[in-house]
Structure formats: C-alpha cells, structure tokens
Amino acid sequence: MSSARTSLRRIGLGSALAAAAVLTAAGAASAHVTVHPESYAKGATDGALTFRVPDESDTASTTKVQLFLPTDHPLLGVLVSPHDGWTAKVTDTKLKTPVKTDDGTITDAVSEITWTGGKIGPGQYEDFDVAFGQLPDDTAQLTFKTLQTYSDGKVVRWIEEAAQGDEEPENPAPVLKLTAAGTTSATASQTSAAASKASKASASDSTARGLGVAGLVVGVLGLAAGAFAVVRSRRTQ
C-alpha cells in the first residue's frame, strides 16, 4: 500500500508540474505585441494594419505605446485611427532616399507613432489601427519595433529580430511579411474593416488555444483521479 501511495503522489506531482508548464508557455506565447494581418501583398494600396498590445503585468497598466515605422522601406500615406482615451502623436522623418510615385516624389514619411493618455489593465489588450496609402514593393518584410511603458515605470522593448531559422527571441518585434501580389489574403483591396476582422480571428485562435490547454489540464486531473480510485480499490480489497 505504501508503494501505491508513493506512485499516486508522483503522478499527482508530475501532472501538476506538466499542467503548470503548459499554462506558462501558453501565456508567454500570447503576450507579444503583434501586427494583423500577418502578411500583405507587396505594393498594396489603401489598406490598414492593426497592432495588438497586451498587458502582461500582474499589477501595472500600460500607459504608453511607441511604434516605430521603418524608413528604409517606408509606408506612404500613413493615417492613425482615433482611439477612445488615447492621444496619438505622429512624427515625420525626412527620407534618405525619396520615393517616386504617380503623384510625385515623396521626401517625408511617418517614422513614429506614440499613443498616450489611455490605459491597458493587467490581463487586457488594446488594438491600435494604422491606415496606409501604399506599402513598399522592394522588401520581403517590414519590422515595427515597439516600446511598451507601464505605470510602474517599466519599459518593455519589443525590438528583437530573429535570423532565418533561429528560434523566436524573448522580446520579438512585430513583423509584417510582404508577398508577391495575389499570393496572400491581405491584398491591395483590403480595407481597415478587413484588417479588424483578421485581428478578431487572431483573438479567437488564442481563445481556442486556451481552451485546448484547459482540456489538457482536465485530462491530467482525470488521470490522477483514476489512479486514486485504483489505489482506493486495492486498499478496500
């Protein structure tokens, strides 16, 4: 009987540790700042991007978000959607290499957008929408480095870039993949409504992963309960 109880304890401890590890990994994976949709066609026009910013602190709120747009491959015609409770400051930068368009030569582009005045509470997130007139067509991806400031003064720098084939870094920057025209669901005809739909789909996917983890935990607890019933049966006999 002593051996059976020891086995049961080991099963329970192992199950608890496994469940905790899965939950922790799921939480870490969903805490990154991300851009939606994840891909767009090169040179796409009149579209929108949604930047999702989750608050991963247990006690502090997010009070400032700084988004840095690439200027070596600039987004043209950037506009910021109004967001309740937040004030957006848009910074323009003179381009080292002007961009020629059908409407003339562009010498300046938006390089930074800073949102302040609002608050993202622990366990919550905010979606910030940015419209553009045209995406570049001379690069395979765009990296949007982001700084997230908390009410306790902590600043999380989402600025790390992973080399091809490497594992995702601890604080990855949001990356938008640019594909050949017609090979991605995010085409030039997409509007801000379409971008918002993609963002909501991402949220549903996160919810599904959470339910999957919960199911795994329930299964582990069921296994432990079954082992307990076996031991109890042996003790009765």
mmCIF file of C-alpha atoms in Angstrom:
data_model
loop_
_atom_site.group_PDB
_atom_site.id
_atom_site.type_symbol
_atom_site.label_atom_id
_atom_site.label_comp_id
_atom_site.label_asym_id
_atom_site.label_seq_id
_atom_site.Cartn_x
_atom_site.Cartn_y
_atom_site.Cartn_z
ATOM 1 C CA MET A 1 0.000 0.000 0.000
ATOM 2 C CA SER A 2 2.870 2.377 0.788
ATOM 3 C CA SER A 3 4.200 1.799 -2.731
ATOM 4 C CA ALA A 4 0.805 2.592 -4.247
ATOM 5 C CA ARG A 5 0.517 5.847 -2.292
ATOM 6 C CA THR A 6 4.017 6.868 -3.369
ATOM 7 C CA SER A 7 3.128 6.201 -7.014
ATOM 8 C CA LEU A 8 -0.044 8.254 -6.654
ATOM 9 C CA ARG A 9 1.875 11.170 -5.174
ATOM 10 C CA ARG A 10 4.379 11.044 -8.020
ATOM 11 C CA ILE A 11 1.566 11.001 -10.578
ATOM 12 C CA GLY A 12 -0.120 13.988 -8.931
ATOM 13 C CA LEU A 13 3.102 15.999 -8.678
ATOM 14 C CA GLY A 14 4.121 15.228 -12.248
ATOM 15 C CA SER A 15 0.663 16.131 -13.538
ATOM 16 C CA ALA A 16 0.646 19.449 -11.688
ATOM 17 C CA LEU A 17 4.096 20.394 -12.962
ATOM 18 C CA ALA A 18 3.188 19.449 -16.538
ATOM 19 C CA ALA A 19 -0.015 21.469 -16.406
ATOM 20 C CA ALA A 20 1.779 24.491 -14.966
ATOM 21 C CA ALA A 21 4.439 24.309 -17.668
ATOM 22 C CA VAL A 22 1.828 24.177 -20.438
ATOM 23 C CA LEU A 23 -0.119 27.104 -18.995
ATOM 24 C CA THR A 24 3.019 29.183 -18.570
ATOM 25 C CA ALA A 25 4.130 28.525 -22.140
ATOM 26 C CA ALA A 26 0.680 29.422 -23.492
ATOM 27 C CA GLY A 27 0.670 32.678 -21.524
ATOM 28 C CA ALA A 28 4.129 33.664 -22.723
ATOM 29 C CA ALA A 29 3.282 32.934 -26.341
ATOM 30 C CA SER A 30 0.227 35.214 -26.295
ATOM 31 C CA ALA A 31 1.900 38.175 -24.551
ATOM 32 C CA HIS A 32 3.803 39.575 -27.528
ATOM 33 C CA VAL A 33 2.960 42.759 -29.395
ATOM 34 C CA THR A 34 1.738 41.601 -32.814
ATOM 35 C CA VAL A 35 0.613 43.027 -36.150
ATOM 36 C CA HIS A 36 -2.511 41.861 -38.015
ATOM 37 C CA PRO A 37 -2.848 40.650 -40.656
ATOM 38 C CA GLU A 38 0.499 38.873 -40.603
ATOM 39 C CA SER A 39 1.083 39.357 -44.343
ATOM 40 C CA TYR A 40 0.244 41.738 -47.160
ATOM 41 C CA ALA A 41 0.975 41.921 -50.874
ATOM 42 C CA LYS A 42 3.992 43.975 -51.912
ATOM 43 C CA GLY A 43 2.979 47.447 -53.055
ATOM 44 C CA ALA A 44 -0.551 47.065 -51.651
ATOM 45 C CA THR A 45 -2.552 50.294 -51.508
ATOM 46 C CA ASP A 46 -5.290 51.739 -49.311
ATOM 47 C CA GLY A 47 -5.095 49.160 -46.520
ATOM 48 C CA ALA A 48 -4.795 49.034 -42.751
ATOM 49 C CA LEU A 49 -2.741 47.327 -40.063
ATOM 50 C CA THR A 50 -3.799 46.530 -36.511
ATOM 51 C CA PHE A 51 -1.188 46.438 -33.754
ATOM 52 C CA ARG A 52 -2.314 44.375 -30.757
ATOM 53 C CA VAL A 53 -0.717 45.349 -27.434
ATOM 54 C CA PRO A 54 -1.380 43.017 -24.462
ATOM 55 C CA ASP A 55 -0.620 43.954 -20.866
ATOM 56 C CA GLU A 56 1.494 41.147 -19.362
ATOM 57 C CA SER A 57 1.996 42.678 -15.903
ATOM 58 C CA ASP A 58 0.165 41.348 -12.851
ATOM 59 C CA THR A 59 -0.126 44.750 -11.190
ATOM 60 C CA ALA A 60 0.815 47.587 -13.578
ATOM 61 C CA SER A 61 -1.114 49.069 -16.506
ATOM 62 C CA THR A 62 0.251 50.002 -19.920
ATOM 63 C CA THR A 63 0.194 53.794 -20.256
ATOM 64 C CA LYS A 64 2.310 54.454 -23.349
ATOM 65 C CA VAL A 65 2.936 52.693 -26.653
ATOM 66 C CA GLN A 66 5.616 53.809 -29.111
ATOM 67 C CA LEU A 67 5.508 52.294 -32.582
ATOM 68 C CA PHE A 68 8.487 52.815 -34.904
ATOM 69 C CA LEU A 69 7.855 52.525 -38.629
ATOM 70 C CA PRO A 70 10.717 51.603 -40.996
ATOM 71 C CA THR A 71 12.097 54.481 -43.055
ATOM 72 C CA ASP A 72 14.438 52.462 -45.287
ATOM 73 C CA HIS A 73 11.285 50.912 -46.778
ATOM 74 C CA PRO A 74 8.655 53.471 -45.756
ATOM 75 C CA LEU A 75 4.885 53.210 -45.598
ATOM 76 C CA LEU A 76 3.330 56.049 -47.567
ATOM 77 C CA GLY A 77 0.210 57.981 -46.648
ATOM 78 C CA VAL A 78 0.015 56.804 -43.029
ATOM 79 C CA LEU A 79 -3.087 57.772 -41.054
ATOM 80 C CA VAL A 80 -3.946 56.952 -37.426
ATOM 81 C CA SER A 81 -7.437 55.881 -36.409
ATOM 82 C CA PRO A 82 -8.879 57.758 -33.382
ATOM 83 C CA HIS A 83 -8.879 55.615 -30.245
ATOM 84 C CA ASP A 84 -11.046 56.407 -27.215
ATOM 85 C CA GLY A 85 -8.966 57.562 -24.264
ATOM 86 C CA TRP A 86 -5.731 57.688 -26.236
ATOM 87 C CA THR A 87 -3.914 60.582 -27.916
ATOM 88 C CA ALA A 88 -1.693 59.772 -30.887
ATOM 89 C CA LYS A 89 1.399 61.813 -31.730
ATOM 90 C CA VAL A 90 2.714 61.243 -35.263
ATOM 91 C CA THR A 91 6.353 62.014 -36.102
ATOM 92 C CA ASP A 92 7.565 62.504 -39.675
ATOM 93 C CA THR A 93 11.140 61.945 -40.858
ATOM 94 C CA LYS A 94 12.916 63.115 -43.981
ATOM 95 C CA LEU A 95 13.753 60.087 -46.116
ATOM 96 C CA LYS A 96 17.362 59.404 -47.103
ATOM 97 C CA THR A 97 16.089 58.068 -50.409
ATOM 98 C CA PRO A 98 12.953 59.836 -51.732
ATOM 99 C CA VAL A 99 10.217 57.615 -53.153
ATOM 100 C CA LYS A 100 8.837 58.336 -56.619
ATOM 101 C CA THR A 101 5.101 57.808 -57.085
ATOM 102 C CA ASP A 102 2.496 58.633 -59.733
ATOM 103 C CA ASP A 103 1.550 61.659 -57.648
ATOM 104 C CA GLY A 104 5.099 62.954 -57.338
ATOM 105 C CA THR A 105 8.206 62.376 -55.250
ATOM 106 C CA ILE A 106 7.745 61.670 -51.538
ATOM 107 C CA THR A 107 10.512 63.084 -49.339
ATOM 108 C CA ASP A 108 8.969 62.574 -45.874
ATOM 109 C CA ALA A 109 7.266 59.629 -44.186
ATOM 110 C CA VAL A 110 5.905 58.728 -40.750
ATOM 111 C CA SER A 111 8.638 57.194 -38.603
ATOM 112 C CA GLU A 112 6.967 57.019 -35.192
ATOM 113 C CA ILE A 113 3.506 56.941 -33.633
ATOM 114 C CA THR A 114 3.171 57.378 -29.871
ATOM 115 C CA TRP A 115 -0.073 56.698 -28.016
ATOM 116 C CA THR A 116 -0.517 58.170 -24.515
ATOM 117 C CA GLY A 117 -3.325 59.120 -22.140
ATOM 118 C CA GLY A 118 -5.071 55.758 -22.122
ATOM 119 C CA LYS A 119 -4.624 52.626 -20.040
ATOM 120 C CA ILE A 120 -4.432 48.885 -20.700
ATOM 121 C CA GLY A 121 -5.099 46.990 -17.480
ATOM 122 C CA PRO A 122 -3.464 43.718 -16.398
ATOM 123 C CA GLY A 123 -4.815 40.817 -18.416
ATOM 124 C CA GLN A 124 -6.245 43.150 -21.083
ATOM 125 C CA TYR A 125 -5.176 44.302 -24.538
ATOM 126 C CA GLU A 126 -5.761 47.159 -26.988
ATOM 127 C CA ASP A 127 -5.832 47.207 -30.783
ATOM 128 C CA PHE A 128 -4.303 50.262 -32.460
ATOM 129 C CA ASP A 129 -5.256 50.760 -36.126
ATOM 130 C CA VAL A 130 -2.979 52.403 -38.683
ATOM 131 C CA ALA A 131 -4.060 53.005 -42.292
ATOM 132 C CA PHE A 132 -1.608 53.369 -45.170
ATOM 133 C CA GLY A 133 -1.743 54.610 -48.740
ATOM 134 C CA GLN A 134 0.905 52.274 -50.103
ATOM 135 C CA LEU A 135 3.293 49.572 -48.897
ATOM 136 C CA PRO A 136 6.820 49.214 -50.312
ATOM 137 C CA ASP A 137 7.406 46.653 -53.052
ATOM 138 C CA ASP A 138 11.175 46.236 -52.675
ATOM 139 C CA THR A 139 11.431 44.168 -49.473
ATOM 140 C CA ALA A 140 10.187 40.836 -48.125
ATOM 141 C CA GLN A 141 9.109 42.073 -44.703
ATOM 142 C CA LEU A 142 8.634 45.123 -42.505
ATOM 143 C CA THR A 143 9.701 45.247 -38.850
ATOM 144 C CA PHE A 144 7.858 47.530 -36.439
ATOM 145 C CA LYS A 145 9.913 47.966 -33.283
ATOM 146 C CA THR A 146 7.725 48.870 -30.321
ATOM 147 C CA LEU A 147 8.260 50.209 -26.796
ATOM 148 C CA GLN A 148 5.639 49.488 -24.135
ATOM 149 C CA THR A 149 5.703 51.604 -20.956
ATOM 150 C CA TYR A 150 3.968 50.527 -17.754
ATOM 151 C CA SER A 151 2.549 52.629 -14.917
ATOM 152 C CA ASP A 152 5.322 51.419 -12.613
ATOM 153 C CA GLY A 153 7.977 52.836 -14.965
ATOM 154 C CA LYS A 154 8.999 49.538 -16.575
ATOM 155 C CA VAL A 155 9.643 49.669 -20.317
ATOM 156 C CA VAL A 156 9.414 46.502 -22.425
ATOM 157 C CA ARG A 157 11.334 46.789 -25.682
ATOM 158 C CA TRP A 158 9.771 44.719 -28.447
ATOM 159 C CA ILE A 159 12.713 45.241 -30.779
ATOM 160 C CA GLU A 160 14.450 41.889 -31.241
ATOM 161 C CA GLU A 161 14.640 40.320 -34.687
ATOM 162 C CA ALA A 162 15.222 36.612 -35.265
ATOM 163 C CA ALA A 163 17.517 35.486 -38.059
ATOM 164 C CA GLN A 164 16.058 32.984 -40.502
ATOM 165 C CA GLY A 165 15.940 29.543 -38.903
ATOM 166 C CA ASP A 166 16.513 30.842 -35.368
ATOM 167 C CA GLU A 167 14.053 30.460 -32.513
ATOM 168 C CA GLU A 168 11.802 33.380 -31.646
ATOM 169 C CA PRO A 169 13.601 35.859 -29.335
ATOM 170 C CA GLU A 170 12.292 36.796 -25.908
ATOM 171 C CA ASN A 171 11.014 40.222 -26.990
ATOM 172 C CA PRO A 172 10.305 39.954 -30.721
ATOM 173 C CA ALA A 173 9.342 42.990 -32.777
ATOM 174 C CA PRO A 174 6.104 42.738 -34.788
ATOM 175 C CA VAL A 175 6.898 41.672 -38.370
ATOM 176 C CA LEU A 176 4.706 42.051 -41.446
ATOM 177 C CA LYS A 177 5.509 39.641 -44.270
ATOM 178 C CA LEU A 178 5.296 41.047 -47.797
ATOM 179 C CA THR A 179 4.489 38.581 -50.537
ATOM 180 C CA ALA A 180 4.079 38.653 -54.296
ATOM 181 C CA ALA A 181 0.784 40.149 -55.421
ATOM 182 C CA GLY A 182 -2.029 37.591 -55.419
ATOM 183 C CA THR A 183 -0.325 35.109 -53.045
ATOM 184 C CA THR A 184 -1.713 36.457 -49.790
ATOM 185 C CA SER A 185 -5.128 37.034 -48.331
ATOM 186 C CA ALA A 186 -4.112 40.608 -47.497
ATOM 187 C CA THR A 187 -4.401 42.177 -50.941
ATOM 188 C CA ALA A 188 -4.401 45.757 -52.099
ATOM 189 C CA SER A 189 -8.215 45.882 -51.925
ATOM 190 C CA GLN A 190 -8.362 45.229 -48.184
ATOM 191 C CA THR A 191 -9.835 47.957 -46.015
ATOM 192 C CA SER A 192 -9.498 48.725 -42.328
ATOM 193 C CA ALA A 193 -12.616 46.596 -41.719
ATOM 194 C CA ALA A 194 -10.851 43.590 -43.222
ATOM 195 C CA ALA A 195 -7.809 44.190 -41.036
ATOM 196 C CA SER A 196 -10.045 44.372 -37.964
ATOM 197 C CA LYS A 197 -11.641 41.050 -38.934
ATOM 198 C CA ALA A 198 -8.204 39.425 -39.154
ATOM 199 C CA SER A 199 -7.358 40.781 -35.707
ATOM 200 C CA LYS A 200 -10.533 39.298 -34.212
ATOM 201 C CA ALA A 201 -9.744 35.957 -35.845
ATOM 202 C CA SER A 202 -6.379 36.012 -34.085
ATOM 203 C CA ALA A 203 -8.136 36.599 -30.773
ATOM 204 C CA SER A 204 -10.423 33.619 -31.437
ATOM 205 C CA ASP A 205 -7.370 31.482 -32.181
ATOM 206 C CA SER A 206 -5.833 32.500 -28.853
ATOM 207 C CA THR A 207 -9.076 31.564 -27.116
ATOM 208 C CA ALA A 208 -9.076 28.166 -28.823
ATOM 209 C CA ARG A 209 -5.511 27.518 -27.664
ATOM 210 C CA GLY A 210 -6.571 28.462 -24.141
ATOM 211 C CA LEU A 211 -9.486 26.023 -24.238
ATOM 212 C CA GLY A 212 -7.137 23.330 -25.523
ATOM 213 C CA VAL A 213 -4.812 23.892 -22.591
ATOM 214 C CA ALA A 214 -7.755 23.755 -20.190
ATOM 215 C CA GLY A 215 -8.810 20.449 -21.722
ATOM 216 C CA LEU A 216 -5.314 19.078 -21.224
ATOM 217 C CA VAL A 217 -5.361 20.072 -17.574
ATOM 218 C CA VAL A 218 -8.760 18.422 -17.067
ATOM 219 C CA GLY A 219 -7.432 15.261 -18.702
ATOM 220 C CA VAL A 220 -4.407 15.208 -16.416
ATOM 221 C CA LEU A 221 -6.601 15.667 -13.359
ATOM 222 C CA GLY A 222 -8.833 12.841 -14.607
ATOM 223 C CA LEU A 223 -5.789 10.581 -14.895
ATOM 224 C CA ALA A 224 -4.775 11.383 -11.323
ATOM 225 C CA ALA A 225 -8.331 10.699 -10.121
ATOM 226 C CA GLY A 226 -8.321 7.341 -11.908
ATOM 227 C CA ALA A 227 -5.057 6.367 -10.244
ATOM 228 C CA PHE A 228 -6.501 7.329 -6.867
ATOM 229 C CA ALA A 229 -9.547 5.138 -7.494
ATOM 230 C CA VAL A 230 -7.302 2.150 -8.293
ATOM 231 C CA VAL A 231 -5.326 2.603 -5.094
ATOM 232 C CA ARG A 232 -8.512 3.008 -3.057
ATOM 233 C CA SER A 233 -9.937 -0.180 -4.585
ATOM 234 C CA ARG A 234 -6.786 -2.131 -3.689
ATOM 235 C CA ARG A 235 -6.923 -0.790 -0.137
ATOM 236 C CA THR A 236 -10.564 -1.913 0.239
ATOM 237 C CA GLN A 237 -9.708 -5.374 -1.028
#
